mmCIF file of C-alpha atoms in Angstrom:
data_model
loop_
_atom_site.group_PDB
_atom_site.id
_atom_site.type_symbol
_atom_site.label_atom_id
_atom_site.label_comp_id
_atom_site.label_asym_id
_atom_site.label_seq_id
_atom_site.Cartn_x
_atom_site.Cartn_y
_atom_site.Cartn_z
ATOM 1 C CA UNK A 1 92.388 106.637 82.707
ATOM 2 C CA UNK A 2 94.670 103.597 82.870
ATOM 3 C CA UNK A 3 94.918 103.394 79.091
ATOM 4 C CA UNK A 4 95.630 107.115 78.760
ATOM 5 C CA UNK A 5 98.365 107.036 81.399
ATOM 6 C CA UNK A 6 99.850 103.797 80.054
ATOM 7 C CA UNK A 7 100.044 105.515 76.645
ATOM 8 C CA UNK A 8 102.106 108.329 78.180
ATOM 9 C CA UNK A 9 99.444 110.815 79.277
ATOM 10 C CA UNK A 10 100.812 112.505 82.382
ATOM 11 C CA UNK A 11 97.677 114.382 83.336
ATOM 12 C CA UNK A 12 94.601 113.176 81.456
ATOM 13 C CA UNK A 13 91.572 115.346 82.082
ATOM 14 C CA UNK A 14 88.119 114.060 82.945
ATOM 15 C CA UNK A 15 87.113 115.071 79.415
ATOM 16 C CA UNK A 16 89.867 112.882 77.920
ATOM 17 C CA UNK A 17 88.840 109.976 80.172
ATOM 18 C CA UNK A 18 85.237 110.352 79.015
ATOM 19 C CA UNK A 19 86.253 110.529 75.346
ATOM 20 C CA UNK A 20 88.503 107.463 75.683
ATOM 21 C CA UNK A 21 85.705 105.527 77.404
ATOM 22 C CA UNK A 22 83.188 106.656 74.803
ATOM 23 C CA UNK A 23 80.896 108.215 77.402
ATOM 24 C CA UNK A 24 79.843 111.696 78.396
ATOM 25 C CA UNK A 25 81.621 113.695 81.069
ATOM 26 C CA UNK A 26 78.612 113.382 83.379
ATOM 27 C CA UNK A 27 78.898 109.581 83.175
ATOM 28 C CA UNK A 28 82.502 109.764 84.408
ATOM 29 C CA UNK A 29 81.426 111.749 87.448
ATOM 30 C CA UNK A 30 78.453 109.452 88.061
ATOM 31 C CA UNK A 31 81.009 106.690 88.611
ATOM 32 C CA UNK A 32 83.627 108.876 90.321
ATOM 33 C CA UNK A 33 82.851 111.689 92.740
ATOM 34 C CA UNK A 34 85.990 113.597 91.804
ATOM 35 C CA UNK A 35 89.439 113.090 90.303
ATOM 36 C CA UNK A 36 90.760 111.739 93.637
ATOM 37 C CA UNK A 37 88.283 108.863 93.481
ATOM 38 C CA UNK A 38 89.505 108.159 89.950
ATOM 39 C CA UNK A 39 93.115 108.152 91.236
ATOM 40 C CA UNK A 40 92.057 105.709 93.991
ATOM 41 C CA UNK A 41 90.614 103.322 91.420
ATOM 42 C CA UNK A 42 93.717 103.635 89.272
ATOM 43 C CA UNK A 43 96.003 102.964 92.249
ATOM 44 C CA UNK A 44 93.957 99.908 93.231
ATOM 45 C CA UNK A 45 94.154 98.520 89.690
ATOM 46 C CA UNK A 46 97.933 99.019 89.662
ATOM 47 C CA UNK A 47 98.332 97.428 93.091
ATOM 48 C CA UNK A 48 96.389 94.382 91.887
ATOM 49 C CA UNK A 49 98.537 94.160 88.757
ATOM 50 C CA UNK A 50 101.833 94.479 90.637
ATOM 51 C CA UNK A 51 100.992 92.468 93.768
ATOM 52 C CA UNK A 52 102.170 89.096 92.398
ATOM 53 C CA UNK A 53 105.655 90.556 91.832
ATOM 54 C CA UNK A 54 105.724 92.196 95.274
ATOM 55 C CA UNK A 55 104.414 89.143 97.128
ATOM 56 C CA UNK A 56 106.645 86.541 95.478
ATOM 57 C CA UNK A 57 108.992 84.978 98.035
ATOM 58 C CA UNK A 58 112.722 85.382 97.536
ATOM 59 C CA UNK A 59 114.480 82.231 96.352
ATOM 60 C CA UNK A 60 117.787 83.117 97.990
ATOM 61 C CA UNK A 61 118.466 82.168 101.591
ATOM 62 C CA UNK A 62 121.247 84.711 102.159
ATOM 63 C CA UNK A 63 120.841 88.487 102.335
ATOM 64 C CA UNK A 64 123.205 89.267 99.447
ATOM 65 C CA UNK A 65 121.215 86.982 97.167
ATOM 66 C CA UNK A 66 117.957 88.592 98.325
ATOM 67 C CA UNK A 67 119.359 92.038 97.519
ATOM 68 C CA UNK A 68 120.231 90.846 94.013
ATOM 69 C CA UNK A 69 116.695 89.519 93.598
ATOM 70 C CA UNK A 70 115.354 92.814 94.946
ATOM 71 C CA UNK A 71 117.220 94.742 92.220
ATOM 72 C CA UNK A 72 115.617 92.565 89.532
ATOM 73 C CA UNK A 73 112.188 92.704 91.138
ATOM 74 C CA UNK A 74 112.206 96.470 91.592
ATOM 75 C CA UNK A 75 113.415 96.991 88.033
ATOM 76 C CA UNK A 76 110.363 95.083 86.778
ATOM 77 C CA UNK A 77 108.007 96.809 89.213
ATOM 78 C CA UNK A 78 109.295 100.306 88.587
ATOM 79 C CA UNK A 79 109.274 99.880 84.836
ATOM 80 C CA UNK A 80 105.634 98.779 84.829
ATOM 81 C CA UNK A 81 104.608 101.429 87.343
ATOM 82 C CA UNK A 82 106.574 104.347 85.878
ATOM 83 C CA UNK A 83 103.811 105.900 83.734
ATOM 84 C CA UNK A 84 101.412 105.753 86.692
ATOM 85 C CA UNK A 85 103.949 107.055 89.212
ATOM 86 C CA UNK A 86 104.825 109.942 86.864
ATOM 87 C CA UNK A 87 101.145 110.811 86.469
ATOM 88 C CA UNK A 88 100.512 110.537 90.217
ATOM 89 C CA UNK A 89 103.495 112.744 91.037
ATOM 90 C CA UNK A 90 102.029 115.567 88.929
ATOM 91 C CA UNK A 91 98.945 115.632 91.161
ATOM 92 C CA UNK A 92 100.391 114.548 94.518
ATOM 93 C CA UNK A 93 100.731 118.113 95.823
ATOM 94 C CA UNK A 94 96.959 118.646 95.626
ATOM 95 C CA UNK A 95 95.694 115.171 96.450
ATOM 96 C CA UNK A 96 95.525 113.826 99.990
ATOM 97 C CA UNK A 97 95.018 110.317 98.607
ATOM 98 C CA UNK A 98 98.072 110.459 96.316
ATOM 99 C CA UNK A 99 100.292 111.831 99.107
ATOM 100 C CA UNK A 100 99.203 109.044 101.435
ATOM 101 C CA UNK A 101 99.599 106.425 98.693
ATOM 102 C CA UNK A 102 103.140 107.690 98.003
ATOM 103 C CA UNK A 103 104.027 107.503 101.701
ATOM 104 C CA UNK A 104 102.579 103.983 101.923
ATOM 105 C CA UNK A 105 104.617 102.822 98.931
ATOM 106 C CA UNK A 106 107.856 104.350 100.262
ATOM 107 C CA UNK A 107 107.247 102.774 103.641
ATOM 108 C CA UNK A 108 106.689 99.369 102.009
ATOM 109 C CA UNK A 109 109.899 99.727 99.983
ATOM 110 C CA UNK A 110 111.896 100.581 103.118
ATOM 111 C CA UNK A 111 110.315 97.758 105.114
ATOM 112 C CA UNK A 112 111.147 95.226 102.398
ATOM 113 C CA UNK A 113 114.746 96.435 102.390
ATOM 114 C CA UNK A 114 114.968 96.237 106.182
ATOM 115 C CA UNK A 115 113.606 92.694 106.094
ATOM 116 C CA UNK A 116 116.270 91.627 103.585
ATOM 117 C CA UNK A 117 119.263 92.917 105.553
ATOM 118 C CA UNK A 118 121.105 91.532 108.580
ATOM 119 C CA UNK A 119 120.721 93.630 111.744
ATOM 120 C CA UNK A 120 124.202 95.181 111.589
ATOM 121 C CA UNK A 121 123.572 96.645 108.123
ATOM 122 C CA UNK A 122 119.957 97.543 108.806
ATOM 123 C CA UNK A 123 121.141 99.544 111.826
ATOM 124 C CA UNK A 124 123.968 101.286 109.935
ATOM 125 C CA UNK A 125 122.001 104.430 109.081
ATOM 126 C CA UNK A 126 124.406 105.747 106.436
ATOM 127 C CA UNK A 127 124.545 102.391 104.638
ATOM 128 C CA UNK A 128 120.808 101.851 104.886
ATOM 129 C CA UNK A 129 119.918 105.318 103.553
ATOM 130 C CA UNK A 130 122.402 104.996 100.676
ATOM 131 C CA UNK A 131 121.052 101.570 99.750
ATOM 132 C CA UNK A 132 117.441 102.756 100.081
ATOM 133 C CA UNK A 133 118.177 105.618 97.678
ATOM 134 C CA UNK A 134 119.931 103.269 95.251
ATOM 135 C CA UNK A 135 116.949 100.900 95.182
ATOM 136 C CA UNK A 136 114.293 103.635 95.077
ATOM 137 C CA UNK A 137 111.882 104.557 92.324
ATOM 138 C CA UNK A 138 113.357 108.064 92.181
ATOM 139 C CA UNK A 139 116.752 106.588 91.270
ATOM 140 C CA UNK A 140 115.144 104.305 88.681
ATOM 141 C CA UNK A 141 113.265 107.233 87.115
ATOM 142 C CA UNK A 142 116.419 109.355 87.073
ATOM 143 C CA UNK A 143 118.395 106.643 85.306
ATOM 144 C CA UNK A 144 115.656 105.909 82.773
ATOM 145 C CA UNK A 145 114.350 109.409 82.080
ATOM 146 C CA UNK A 146 117.104 111.869 82.925
ATOM 147 C CA UNK A 147 120.120 109.765 81.955
ATOM 148 C CA UNK A 148 118.218 108.049 79.121
ATOM 149 C CA UNK A 149 119.498 104.574 80.005
ATOM 150 C CA UNK A 150 117.817 101.451 78.715
ATOM 151 C CA UNK A 151 116.119 99.150 81.187
ATOM 152 C CA UNK A 152 119.118 96.818 81.103
ATOM 153 C CA UNK A 153 121.594 99.668 81.596
ATOM 154 C CA UNK A 154 119.575 101.100 84.492
ATOM 155 C CA UNK A 155 119.369 97.675 86.152
ATOM 156 C CA UNK A 156 123.125 97.180 85.733
ATOM 157 C CA UNK A 157 123.796 100.630 87.207
ATOM 158 C CA UNK A 158 121.601 99.946 90.241
ATOM 159 C CA UNK A 159 123.205 96.538 90.734
ATOM 160 C CA UNK A 160 126.706 98.008 90.420
ATOM 161 C CA UNK A 161 125.932 100.704 93.003
ATOM 162 C CA UNK A 162 124.303 98.174 95.343
ATOM 163 C CA UNK A 163 127.370 95.891 95.125
ATOM 164 C CA UNK A 164 129.712 98.821 95.738
ATOM 165 C CA UNK A 165 127.754 99.817 98.848
ATOM 166 C CA UNK A 166 127.696 96.228 100.140
ATOM 167 C CA UNK A 167 131.438 95.936 99.471
ATOM 168 C CA UNK A 168 132.155 99.193 101.303
ATOM 169 C CA UNK A 169 130.022 98.116 104.260
ATOM 170 C CA UNK A 170 131.804 94.746 104.473
ATOM 171 C CA UNK A 171 135.215 96.376 104.997
#
């Protein structure tokens, strides 16, 4: 499943997973009760792959520096996770696990942002929501897929928007 999604498959079927693995369909379901259990395994593998990036401490001591590091870090994370997030989003409406996983990831993103900001900015709801949107996966996907920007262009766009928001909040 990971290989199929990484190669661009948005919604690989159990039959495709079996064919890719070189096993019969029954073998797939001997290892996985249903597609949700396959999604769980895929999510766990992605979490393990991305955890070193997420867990790395920020080098910067000040909040503006941490925000700059966060832009770089999220660009790397989102780029690696994009095929899996796109595939998960296709099935999220019918999967309790994928809905909960999405909510957990969004909560973690917001918590990391809150932790990076001084109290005055964290408590400025308009600023916080604008910055959260700017640094979100949905913005990254929009820039990369819908606006067809390169990774570097998307990162520059996010950084530009983040700096504009910080500048506006500092006035």
